[in-house]
């Protein structure tokens, strides 16, 4: 495996030989090599190594044979006297590598493995041990073609330990595969190969992942362009908690690719802002050596992030939240593209000056919308389930405030819904307003984008209102972020296409 680039390794986790054979064929379009997880197979005769001949008959990629022991994540108990010869002889005769756990090497050694085909691995599904360096050193005492360390990251700094290990291996010129599992380990799966890991593992389908936090090969290849990432590829990403289902990576990465920009956008699950900024962002303290150029900020960090920045632009200051960070040299500057992003879809329909606007909800998104509307001279009333909250916010932005249940007592041209009600996996199918209350509005705009047509928007459409989905804001605020980082305008249609694909056919 010294001949790089062989980077994406498709993990085959089928439970039948026939399905595994099909998957081996499919893998050649999706990956650079494949790992066949024999321990997943239910109808395979493990006692006969020559059974691998037909199983691997159609292999077009280099193959790693793996048959995990149960204590290292294996799917079925197998006698070591069967498991180890299968791997060692299988690699010699039919495959390119076998992966054997360091803990089981003593028995394996007696079987004279071909060291040029041996991957020696260490797994820890519970944590990233503090003595990872010592573990690595112990691993190195076992001769092998490649060493592998896969540990569970419980904190983003655990991922840092993986990058430090990769750096060490590179300096010492030792082939290493190093991965931090779990959602917080995602950046090691995405950037690891650019930073020296010999490969990163991917599933062939969403429901076939073999370890926590694993991406699909398709995501690695087409969304994150793993094979093109280098150490100097500029880094952007979204920080929030959680971020695994964010639509932003597919949108931004599609736009970077279309403009041929050497920039990648990563999902970065951040629970603790202080340690993230210290270890990964602040130029003077960071331990992660990467060319970070910008970040999107989402729930729950939009307000708290402000104290970590050197500068915050006027609109973000007024809104009281930052959704975009630009890293310019040693300075971190915060922006809020939500306000302009929220207004653009409305302004495409007409000017907002003098329009009577209802803003439902009094949270973070409402603040951005209020800022945008008041800047444009709209006549705004903010309505919240708690009258007190509505009035407090209204006073701050010098607009009217009222309780949500008084909605039908007012006349509005435009309704902007900024609560999460109606959102998928939250309260899908619900709406804060009865359809009859919408008839007088000309435009109904729901900031919720999943589903694309919420119950509120469906009722508004049926009442004859012009409707706007939250997807429009999502795209507009993302396009503005993209411009802040790159100075270039992205293709919004391409971003839309990527977002719709990720959201699924029904949005
Ligand atoms: P937030 O700060 O938590 O605010 C949520 C607001 O909704 C609060 O005022 C809350 O009232 C209110 N609320 C929640 N449940 C309610 C209910 N059952 N009845 C009445 N009011 C209720 O959240 P946010 O950041 O503003 O985000 C809100 C929504 O906007 C989310 O769905 C988010 O996905 C969407 N959003 C979309 C975009 C986009 O680009 N399309 C951008 C930003 C946000 P209390 O204060 O009384 O709890």
Coordinates of C-alpha atoms and ligand atoms in Angstrom, one line a residue:
X1 CA 0.0 0.0 0.0
X2 CA 3.0 2.3 -0.3
X3 CA 1.7 3.3 -3.8
X4 CA -0.6 6.1 -2.8
X5 CA -3.3 7.2 -3.4
X6 CA -5.4 4.3 -2.2
X7 CA -7.6 6.1 0.2
X8 CA -11.2 5.1 0.4
X9 CA -11.7 1.6 1.7
X10 CA -15.2 0.2 1.3
X11 CA -16.2 -2.1 4.1
X12 CA -18.3 -5.0 3.1
X13 CA -20.7 -6.0 5.9
X14 CA -23.0 -8.4 4.0
X15 CA -24.4 -11.4 5.9
X16 CA -24.5 -13.8 3.0
X17 CA -21.9 -14.9 0.5
X18 CA -24.1 -14.0 -2.5
X19 CA -24.7 -10.4 -1.2
X20 CA -21.0 -10.0 -0.4
X21 CA -20.0 -11.0 -3.9
X22 CA -22.4 -8.4 -5.3
X23 CA -21.0 -5.8 -2.9
X24 CA -17.4 -6.6 -4.0
X25 CA -18.4 -5.8 -7.5
X26 CA -20.2 -2.6 -6.5
X27 CA -17.2 -1.5 -4.4
X28 CA -15.0 -1.0 -7.4
X29 CA -17.0 2.1 -8.4
X30 CA -17.1 3.6 -5.0
X31 CA -13.7 3.0 -3.4
X32 CA -9.9 2.4 -3.9
X33 CA -9.8 -0.8 -2.0
X34 CA -12.1 -3.0 0.1
X35 CA -12.3 -4.6 3.5
X36 CA -14.2 -7.8 3.6
X37 CA -15.7 -8.3 7.1
X38 CA -15.9 -12.1 7.1
X39 CA -17.3 -12.1 10.7
X40 CA -20.6 -10.6 9.3
X41 CA -21.1 -13.7 7.0
X42 CA -23.8 -16.2 8.2
X43 CA -23.5 -18.8 5.5
X44 CA -19.8 -19.0 5.0
X45 CA -17.8 -22.1 5.9
X46 CA -14.9 -20.6 7.9
X47 CA -13.0 -23.8 8.0
X48 CA -12.1 -23.9 4.3
X49 CA -9.8 -21.1 3.3
X50 CA -10.3 -22.1 -0.4
X51 CA -13.9 -20.8 -0.1
X52 CA -12.4 -17.4 -0.4
X53 CA -11.5 -18.1 -4.0
X54 CA -15.0 -18.0 -5.3
X55 CA -16.0 -15.2 -2.8
X56 CA -13.3 -13.0 -4.2
X57 CA -13.5 -14.2 -7.8
X58 CA -14.8 -10.8 -9.1
X59 CA -12.6 -8.6 -7.0
X60 CA -11.3 -5.6 -8.9
X61 CA -9.7 -3.8 -6.0
X62 CA -7.1 -4.7 -3.4
X63 CA -8.8 -6.7 -0.6
X64 CA -8.2 -6.6 3.2
X65 CA -9.5 -9.7 4.9
X66 CA -10.9 -9.0 8.3
X67 CA -12.6 -11.4 10.7
X68 CA -12.8 -9.6 14.0
X69 CA -12.6 -11.4 17.3
X70 CA -15.6 -10.7 19.4
X71 CA -13.6 -8.7 22.0
X72 CA -12.6 -6.3 19.2
X73 CA -16.1 -5.8 17.7
X74 CA -16.5 -9.1 15.9
X75 CA -20.0 -10.2 15.0
X76 CA -19.8 -13.9 15.8
X77 CA -17.6 -16.1 18.0
X78 CA -15.1 -18.1 16.0
X79 CA -12.4 -20.5 17.2
X80 CA -9.0 -18.8 17.0
X81 CA -7.7 -22.0 15.4
X82 CA -10.1 -21.4 12.5
X83 CA -10.2 -17.6 12.4
X84 CA -6.5 -16.9 12.3
X85 CA -5.4 -19.4 9.6
X86 CA -8.3 -18.2 7.5
X87 CA -7.0 -14.7 7.6
X88 CA -3.3 -15.5 7.2
X89 CA -3.7 -18.1 4.5
X90 CA -6.5 -16.2 2.9
X91 CA -4.3 -13.1 2.6
X92 CA -1.4 -15.2 1.2
X93 CA -3.4 -16.9 -1.5
X94 CA -6.5 -14.8 -2.4
X95 CA -6.3 -11.3 -1.0
X96 CA -3.8 -8.4 -0.5
X97 CA -3.9 -7.9 3.3
X98 CA -5.3 -9.4 6.5
X99 CA -6.1 -7.3 9.5
X100 CA -5.2 -9.0 12.8
X101 CA -5.7 -7.5 16.2
X102 CA -2.4 -6.9 18.1
X103 CA -3.9 -8.7 21.1
X104 CA -4.2 -11.8 19.0
X105 CA -0.8 -11.6 17.3
X106 CA 1.0 -14.1 19.5
X107 CA -1.2 -16.9 18.2
X108 CA -1.1 -15.5 14.7
X109 CA 2.7 -15.3 14.6
X110 CA 3.0 -19.1 14.9
X111 CA 1.2 -19.4 11.6
X112 CA 4.0 -17.4 9.8
X113 CA 2.0 -14.6 8.3
X114 CA 3.3 -12.8 5.3
X115 CA 4.4 -9.6 7.0
X116 CA 4.1 -7.6 3.7
X117 CA 0.3 -8.4 3.8
X118 CA -0.2 -7.8 7.5
X119 CA -2.2 -5.0 9.1
X120 CA -1.8 -5.0 12.9
X121 CA -4.7 -3.2 14.6
X122 CA -5.8 -1.8 17.9
X123 CA -9.4 -0.9 18.6
X124 CA -11.0 0.8 21.5
X125 CA -14.8 1.2 21.3
X126 CA -15.1 2.9 24.6
X127 CA -12.6 5.8 24.6
X128 CA -9.4 7.3 23.3
X129 CA -6.9 6.2 26.0
X130 CA -4.7 8.9 27.4
X131 CA -1.6 6.7 26.7
X132 CA -2.3 6.4 23.0
X133 CA 1.4 7.1 22.2
X134 CA 2.5 4.2 24.4
X135 CA -0.2 1.9 22.8
X136 CA 1.2 2.9 19.4
X137 CA 4.7 2.2 20.5
X138 CA 3.6 -1.3 21.7
X139 CA 1.9 -1.8 18.3
X140 CA 5.1 -0.9 16.5
X141 CA 6.9 -3.8 18.2
X142 CA 4.9 -6.1 16.1
X143 CA 6.3 -6.2 12.5
X144 CA 3.6 -5.4 9.9
X145 CA 3.1 -3.7 6.6
X146 CA 0.7 -1.2 8.2
X147 CA -0.4 -0.5 11.8
X148 CA -3.9 0.6 12.6
X149 CA -5.4 2.4 15.5
X150 CA -9.2 3.0 15.8
X151 CA -10.5 4.5 19.0
X152 CA -13.8 6.0 20.1
X153 CA -13.6 9.8 20.4
X154 CA -15.7 11.0 23.3
X155 CA -14.4 14.6 23.0
X156 CA -13.2 16.5 20.0
X157 CA -9.7 16.7 21.5
X158 CA -9.6 12.9 21.2
X159 CA -9.5 13.5 17.5
X160 CA -6.5 15.8 18.0
X161 CA -4.7 12.8 19.5
X162 CA -5.3 10.9 16.2
X163 CA -3.9 13.8 14.1
X164 CA -0.9 14.0 16.4
X165 CA -0.3 10.3 15.9
X166 CA -0.5 10.6 12.2
X167 CA 2.0 13.4 12.2
X168 CA 4.4 11.3 14.3
X169 CA 4.0 8.3 11.9
X170 CA 4.7 10.6 9.0
X171 CA 7.8 12.0 10.5
X172 CA 9.0 8.4 11.4
X173 CA 7.9 7.2 7.9
X174 CA 5.7 4.4 9.2
X175 CA 2.5 3.5 7.4
X176 CA -0.4 4.1 9.8
X177 CA -4.2 4.0 9.6
X178 CA -5.6 6.1 12.4
X179 CA -9.3 6.8 13.0
X180 CA -11.3 8.4 15.7
X181 CA -14.8 6.8 15.7
X182 CA -18.0 8.5 16.7
X183 CA -19.7 11.7 15.5
X184 CA -16.9 13.9 17.1
X185 CA -14.3 11.8 15.3
X186 CA -15.8 12.7 11.9
X187 CA -12.9 15.1 11.0
X188 CA -10.4 12.2 11.3
X189 CA -12.4 10.1 8.9
X190 CA -12.6 13.0 6.4
X191 CA -9.2 14.6 6.8
X192 CA -7.2 11.7 8.0
X193 CA -5.9 10.5 4.6
X194 CA -4.8 14.1 3.7
X195 CA -2.9 14.1 7.0
X196 CA -1.2 10.8 6.4
X197 CA -3.6 8.0 7.2
X198 CA -3.2 5.2 4.7
X199 CA -6.9 5.0 4.2
X200 CA -10.3 5.9 5.6
X201 CA -13.2 3.4 5.8
X202 CA -16.6 3.9 4.2
X203 CA -19.9 2.0 4.0
X204 CA -21.4 1.0 0.7
X205 CA -24.8 2.2 1.9
X206 CA -26.2 4.3 4.8
X207 CA -27.5 1.3 6.7
X208 CA -24.3 -0.7 6.3
X209 CA -21.9 1.2 8.5
X210 CA -19.5 -1.0 10.5
X211 CA -18.4 1.5 13.1
X212 CA -19.9 4.7 14.7
X213 CA -19.5 7.9 12.7
X214 CA -18.6 6.1 9.5
X215 CA -19.6 7.9 6.2
X216 CA -20.6 6.2 3.0
X217 CA -18.0 5.8 0.3
X218 CA -20.2 7.9 -1.9
X219 CA -20.1 10.7 0.7
X220 CA -16.4 10.4 1.0
X221 CA -15.9 10.4 -2.7
X222 CA -18.5 12.8 -4.1
X223 CA -19.3 15.1 -1.2
X224 CA -16.0 15.5 0.6
X225 CA -13.7 14.6 -2.4
X226 CA -11.4 12.7 -0.1
X227 CA -9.0 11.7 -2.9
X228 CA -8.3 15.4 -3.7
X229 CA -7.8 16.7 -0.2
X230 CA -4.2 17.6 0.7
X231 CA -2.6 19.0 3.8
X232 CA -3.0 22.6 2.4
X233 CA -6.6 22.2 1.4
X234 CA -8.3 25.1 3.1
X235 CA -10.8 24.1 5.8
X236 CA -14.3 25.3 6.5
X237 CA -17.0 23.6 8.4
X238 CA -20.1 23.8 10.6
X239 CA -19.8 23.8 14.4
X240 CA -22.8 22.9 16.4
X241 CA -24.2 20.1 18.4
X242 CA -25.4 17.9 16.8
X243 CA -24.2 18.4 13.2
X244 CA -24.4 14.9 11.7
X245 CA -27.6 15.6 9.8
X246 CA -26.7 19.1 8.7
X247 CA -27.5 19.9 5.0
X248 CA -24.7 22.5 4.9
X249 CA -21.8 20.2 4.1
X250 CA -23.4 18.9 0.9
X251 CA -24.3 22.4 -0.2
X252 CA -21.0 24.1 0.4
X253 CA -18.9 21.2 -0.8
X254 CA -20.9 21.0 -4.1
X255 CA -20.3 24.7 -4.6
X256 CA -16.5 24.4 -3.8
X257 CA -16.2 21.5 -6.3
X258 CA -18.1 23.4 -9.1
X259 CA -15.7 26.3 -8.8
X260 CA -12.7 24.0 -8.5
X261 CA -11.7 25.5 -5.2
X262 CA -9.3 23.6 -3.0
X263 CA -11.6 24.0 0.1
X264 CA -13.5 21.4 2.1
X265 CA -16.4 21.9 4.4
X266 CA -16.6 19.6 7.4
X267 CA -19.3 18.7 10.0
X268 CA -17.6 19.4 13.3
X269 CA -19.6 18.3 16.4
X270 CA -18.6 20.8 19.1
X271 CA -19.9 20.3 22.6
X272 CA -17.4 22.6 24.4
X273 CA -16.7 25.9 22.6
X274 CA -13.8 26.8 24.9
X275 CA -11.7 23.7 24.2
X276 CA -12.6 23.8 20.5
X277 CA -11.4 27.4 20.1
X278 CA -8.3 26.8 22.2
X279 CA -7.2 23.6 20.5
X280 CA -8.5 24.0 16.9
X281 CA -9.2 27.7 16.1
X282 CA -7.3 30.4 18.0
X283 CA -4.1 31.0 16.0
X284 CA -1.9 31.5 19.0
X285 CA -3.0 28.4 21.0
X286 CA -4.3 25.9 18.5
X287 CA -2.7 22.5 18.5
X288 CA -4.5 21.4 15.2
X289 CA -2.2 22.5 12.4
X290 CA -4.7 23.1 9.6
X291 CA -5.4 26.0 7.2
X292 CA -8.8 26.9 8.7
X293 CA -10.4 29.8 6.8
X294 CA -14.0 29.9 8.0
X295 CA -16.8 28.3 10.0
X296 CA -20.6 28.2 10.0
X297 CA -22.0 28.3 13.5
X298 CA -25.3 26.7 14.4
X299 CA -27.4 25.7 17.5
X300 CA -26.4 26.0 20.3
X301 CA -23.4 28.2 19.8
X302 CA -24.6 31.3 17.8
X303 CA -24.5 33.5 20.9
X304 CA -21.8 32.0 23.0
X305 CA -19.3 32.0 20.1
X306 CA -19.1 35.8 20.1
X307 CA -16.8 36.0 23.0
X308 CA -14.2 34.0 21.1
X309 CA -13.9 36.4 18.2
X310 CA -11.7 39.4 17.7
X311 CA -14.3 41.3 15.9
X312 CA -18.0 41.1 15.2
X313 CA -19.7 43.0 12.4
X314 CA -22.4 45.5 13.1
X315 CA -25.4 43.5 12.1
X316 CA -24.2 40.4 14.0
X317 CA -23.7 42.7 17.1
X318 CA -27.2 44.1 16.8
X319 CA -28.8 40.7 16.2
X320 CA -26.7 39.3 19.1
X321 CA -25.6 36.2 17.3
X322 CA -23.0 35.0 14.8
X323 CA -23.6 32.3 12.3
X324 CA -20.4 32.8 10.2
X325 CA -16.7 33.2 11.2
X326 CA -14.0 34.3 8.8
X327 CA -10.4 33.5 9.8
X328 CA -8.3 36.3 8.3
X329 CA -4.6 35.8 9.2
X330 CA -4.6 35.8 13.0
X331 CA -7.9 37.4 13.4
X332 CA -11.4 35.9 13.8
X333 CA -14.3 37.9 12.6
X334 CA -18.0 37.1 13.1
X335 CA -20.9 37.8 10.8
X336 CA -24.5 37.0 10.7
X337 CA -25.8 36.0 7.2
X338 CA -29.2 34.9 8.6
X339 CA -30.7 38.3 8.4
X340 CA -29.9 39.0 4.8
X341 CA -30.4 35.4 4.0
X342 CA -33.9 35.5 5.4
X343 CA -34.8 38.7 3.5
X344 CA -33.5 37.8 0.1
X345 CA -36.4 35.4 -0.7
X346 CA -38.9 38.0 0.4
X347 CA -37.3 40.8 -1.6
X348 CA -37.4 38.7 -4.7
X349 CA -41.2 39.0 -4.5
X350 CA -41.3 42.7 -3.6
X351 CA -40.1 45.6 -1.5
X352 CA -40.7 45.2 2.2
X353 CA -41.0 48.9 3.1
X354 CA -44.4 49.5 4.7
X355 CA -45.4 45.9 4.6
X356 CA -47.3 44.6 7.7
X357 CA -45.2 41.7 8.9
X358 CA -46.0 39.1 11.6
X359 CA -43.0 37.4 13.1
X360 CA -44.0 34.2 14.9
X361 CA -41.5 33.2 17.6
X362 CA -39.0 35.2 19.7
X363 CA -35.8 33.1 19.5
X364 CA -32.6 33.4 17.6
X365 CA -34.0 33.2 14.1
X366 CA -36.7 35.8 15.0
X367 CA -33.9 38.2 16.0
X368 CA -32.2 37.9 12.6
X369 CA -35.6 38.4 10.8
X370 CA -36.5 41.4 13.0
X371 CA -33.2 43.0 12.2
X372 CA -33.7 42.4 8.5
X373 CA -37.3 43.6 8.4
X374 CA -36.7 46.8 10.4
X375 CA -33.6 47.7 8.3
X376 CA -36.0 47.6 5.3
X377 CA -38.7 49.7 6.8
X378 CA -41.3 47.0 7.3
X379 CA -44.1 47.4 9.9
X380 CA -43.4 44.5 12.3
X381 CA -45.3 42.7 15.0
X382 CA -43.5 39.9 16.9
X383 CA -45.8 37.3 18.4
X384 CA -44.7 34.7 20.9
X385 CA -46.5 32.2 23.1
X386 CA -45.4 34.3 26.1
X387 CA -46.7 37.9 25.8
X388 CA -43.8 39.1 28.0
X389 CA -41.1 37.6 25.7
X390 CA -42.8 39.1 22.6
X391 CA -42.8 42.6 24.2
X392 CA -39.2 42.4 25.4
X393 CA -38.0 41.5 22.0
X394 CA -40.3 44.1 20.4
X395 CA -38.9 46.8 22.6
X396 CA -35.4 45.9 21.7
X397 CA -36.1 46.2 18.0
X398 CA -38.6 49.0 18.4
X399 CA -41.5 47.1 16.8
X400 CA -44.9 45.9 18.2
X401 CA -45.2 42.8 20.4
X402 CA -48.2 40.6 21.1
X403 CA -49.2 37.2 22.4
X404 CA -49.4 34.5 19.7
X405 CA -53.1 33.9 20.4
X406 CA -54.0 37.4 19.3
X407 CA -52.7 36.7 15.8
X408 CA -56.2 36.7 14.2
X409 CA -57.0 40.1 15.7
X410 CA -54.3 41.8 13.5
X411 CA -54.1 42.3 9.7
X412 CA -50.8 41.2 8.1
X413 CA -49.5 41.2 4.6
X414 CA -46.6 38.8 5.4
X415 CA -46.3 36.0 8.0
X416 CA -42.8 34.8 8.9
X417 CA -42.8 31.7 11.1
X418 CA -39.6 31.3 13.1
X419 CA -40.4 28.6 15.6
X420 CA -39.4 24.9 15.1
X421 CA -43.1 23.8 15.0
X422 CA -43.7 21.6 12.0
X423 CA -40.1 20.4 11.7
X424 CA -39.3 16.8 10.9
X425 CA -38.4 14.6 13.9
X426 CA -39.7 17.4 16.1
X427 CA -43.4 18.3 15.5
X428 CA -44.0 17.4 11.8
X429 CA -47.6 17.9 10.8
X430 CA -48.3 20.5 13.5
X431 CA -48.9 24.2 13.0
X432 CA -49.3 27.1 15.4
X433 CA -52.1 28.6 13.3
X434 CA -55.4 27.4 12.0
X435 CA -55.7 27.6 8.2
X436 CA -58.6 30.1 8.4
X437 CA -56.2 32.6 10.1
X438 CA -53.9 32.7 7.0
X439 CA -56.4 33.8 4.4
X440 CA -55.7 37.5 4.8
X441 CA -51.9 37.1 4.4
X442 CA -50.3 37.6 0.9
X443 CA -47.1 35.8 1.7
X444 CA -46.5 33.0 4.3
X445 CA -42.8 32.2 4.9
X446 CA -41.8 29.3 7.1
X447 CA -38.2 29.1 8.2
X448 CA -38.5 25.4 8.7
X449 CA -37.0 23.7 5.7
X450 CA -37.5 20.0 6.5
X451 CA -40.1 19.1 5.3
X452 CA -40.1 21.5 2.4
X453 CA -43.8 22.0 2.7
X454 CA -44.8 22.2 6.4
X455 CA -48.4 21.9 7.5
X456 CA -48.4 25.7 7.8
X457 CA -47.2 26.2 4.2
X458 CA -49.7 23.6 2.9
X459 CA -52.6 25.5 4.5
X460 CA -51.2 28.8 3.2
X461 CA -51.0 27.4 -0.3
X462 CA -54.5 26.1 -0.1
X463 CA -55.7 29.5 1.2
X464 CA -54.1 31.1 -1.9
X465 CA -51.1 32.7 -0.3
X466 CA -47.7 32.9 -1.9
X467 CA -45.5 30.5 0.1
X468 CA -41.8 30.4 0.8
X469 CA -40.0 27.5 2.3
X470 CA -37.1 27.8 4.8
X471 CA -34.9 26.1 2.2
X472 CA -34.8 29.5 0.4
X473 CA -33.3 31.1 3.5
X474 CA -30.9 28.2 4.1
X475 CA -29.6 28.6 0.5
X476 CA -29.3 32.4 0.7
X477 CA -27.5 32.5 4.0
X478 CA -25.1 29.8 2.9
X479 CA -24.4 31.6 -0.4
X480 CA -23.4 34.7 1.6
X481 CA -21.2 32.6 3.9
X482 CA -19.5 31.1 0.8
X483 CA -18.8 34.6 -0.5
X484 CA -17.4 35.8 2.8
X485 CA -14.9 32.8 2.8
X486 CA -13.9 32.8 -0.9
X487 CA -14.8 36.1 -2.4
X488 CA -16.7 34.2 -5.1
X489 CA -20.4 33.7 -5.7
X490 CA -21.5 30.0 -5.6
X491 CA -24.1 28.4 -7.8
X492 CA -27.2 28.6 -5.7
X493 CA -28.9 26.1 -8.0
X494 CA -26.2 23.6 -7.5
X495 CA -26.5 24.1 -3.7
X496 CA -30.2 23.6 -4.0
X497 CA -29.8 20.4 -5.9
X498 CA -27.4 19.1 -3.3
X499 CA -29.6 20.1 -0.4
X500 CA -32.7 18.5 -2.1
X501 CA -30.8 15.3 -2.7
X502 CA -29.8 15.2 1.0
X503 CA -33.2 16.0 2.3
X504 CA -34.8 13.2 0.2
X505 CA -37.6 13.1 -2.3
X506 CA -40.3 14.4 0.0
X507 CA -37.9 17.1 1.4
Ligands
LIG1 P1 -34.7 29.2 19.2 O1 -33.8 30.3 19.5 O2 -34.8 28.0 20.1 O3 -36.2 29.8 19.2 C1 -37.4 29.1 19.0 C2 -38.6 29.9 19.3 O4 -39.7 29.1 19.0 C3 -38.7 30.5 20.7 O5 -39.2 31.8 20.6 C4 -39.7 29.5 21.3 O6 -40.5 30.1 22.3 C5 -40.6 29.2 20.1 N1 -41.4 28.0 20.3 C6 -40.9 26.8 20.4 N2 -41.9 25.9 20.6 C7 -43.1 26.6 20.5 C8 -44.4 26.3 20.6 N3 -44.8 25.1 20.8 N4 -45.3 27.3 20.5 C9 -44.9 28.6 20.3 N5 -43.6 29.0 20.2 C10 -42.7 28.0 20.3 O7 -34.6 28.6 17.7 P2 -34.1 29.4 16.4 O8 -32.7 29.3 16.3 O9 -34.8 30.7 16.4 O10 -34.7 28.4 15.3 C11 -36.1 28.3 15.1 C12 -36.4 27.6 13.8 O11 -36.0 28.3 12.7 C13 -35.8 26.2 13.7 O12 -36.8 25.3 13.2 C14 -34.7 26.4 12.8 O13 -34.4 25.2 12.0 C15 -35.3 27.4 11.9 N6 -34.2 28.1 11.2 C16 -34.1 28.0 9.9 C17 -33.1 28.7 9.2 C18 -33.0 28.6 7.7 O14 -32.0 28.9 7.1 N7 -34.1 28.2 7.0 C19 -32.2 29.5 9.9 C20 -32.3 29.6 11.3 C21 -33.3 28.9 11.9 P3 -40.0 30.1 23.8 O15 -38.9 31.1 23.9 O16 -41.2 30.4 24.6 O17 -39.5 28.7 24.1

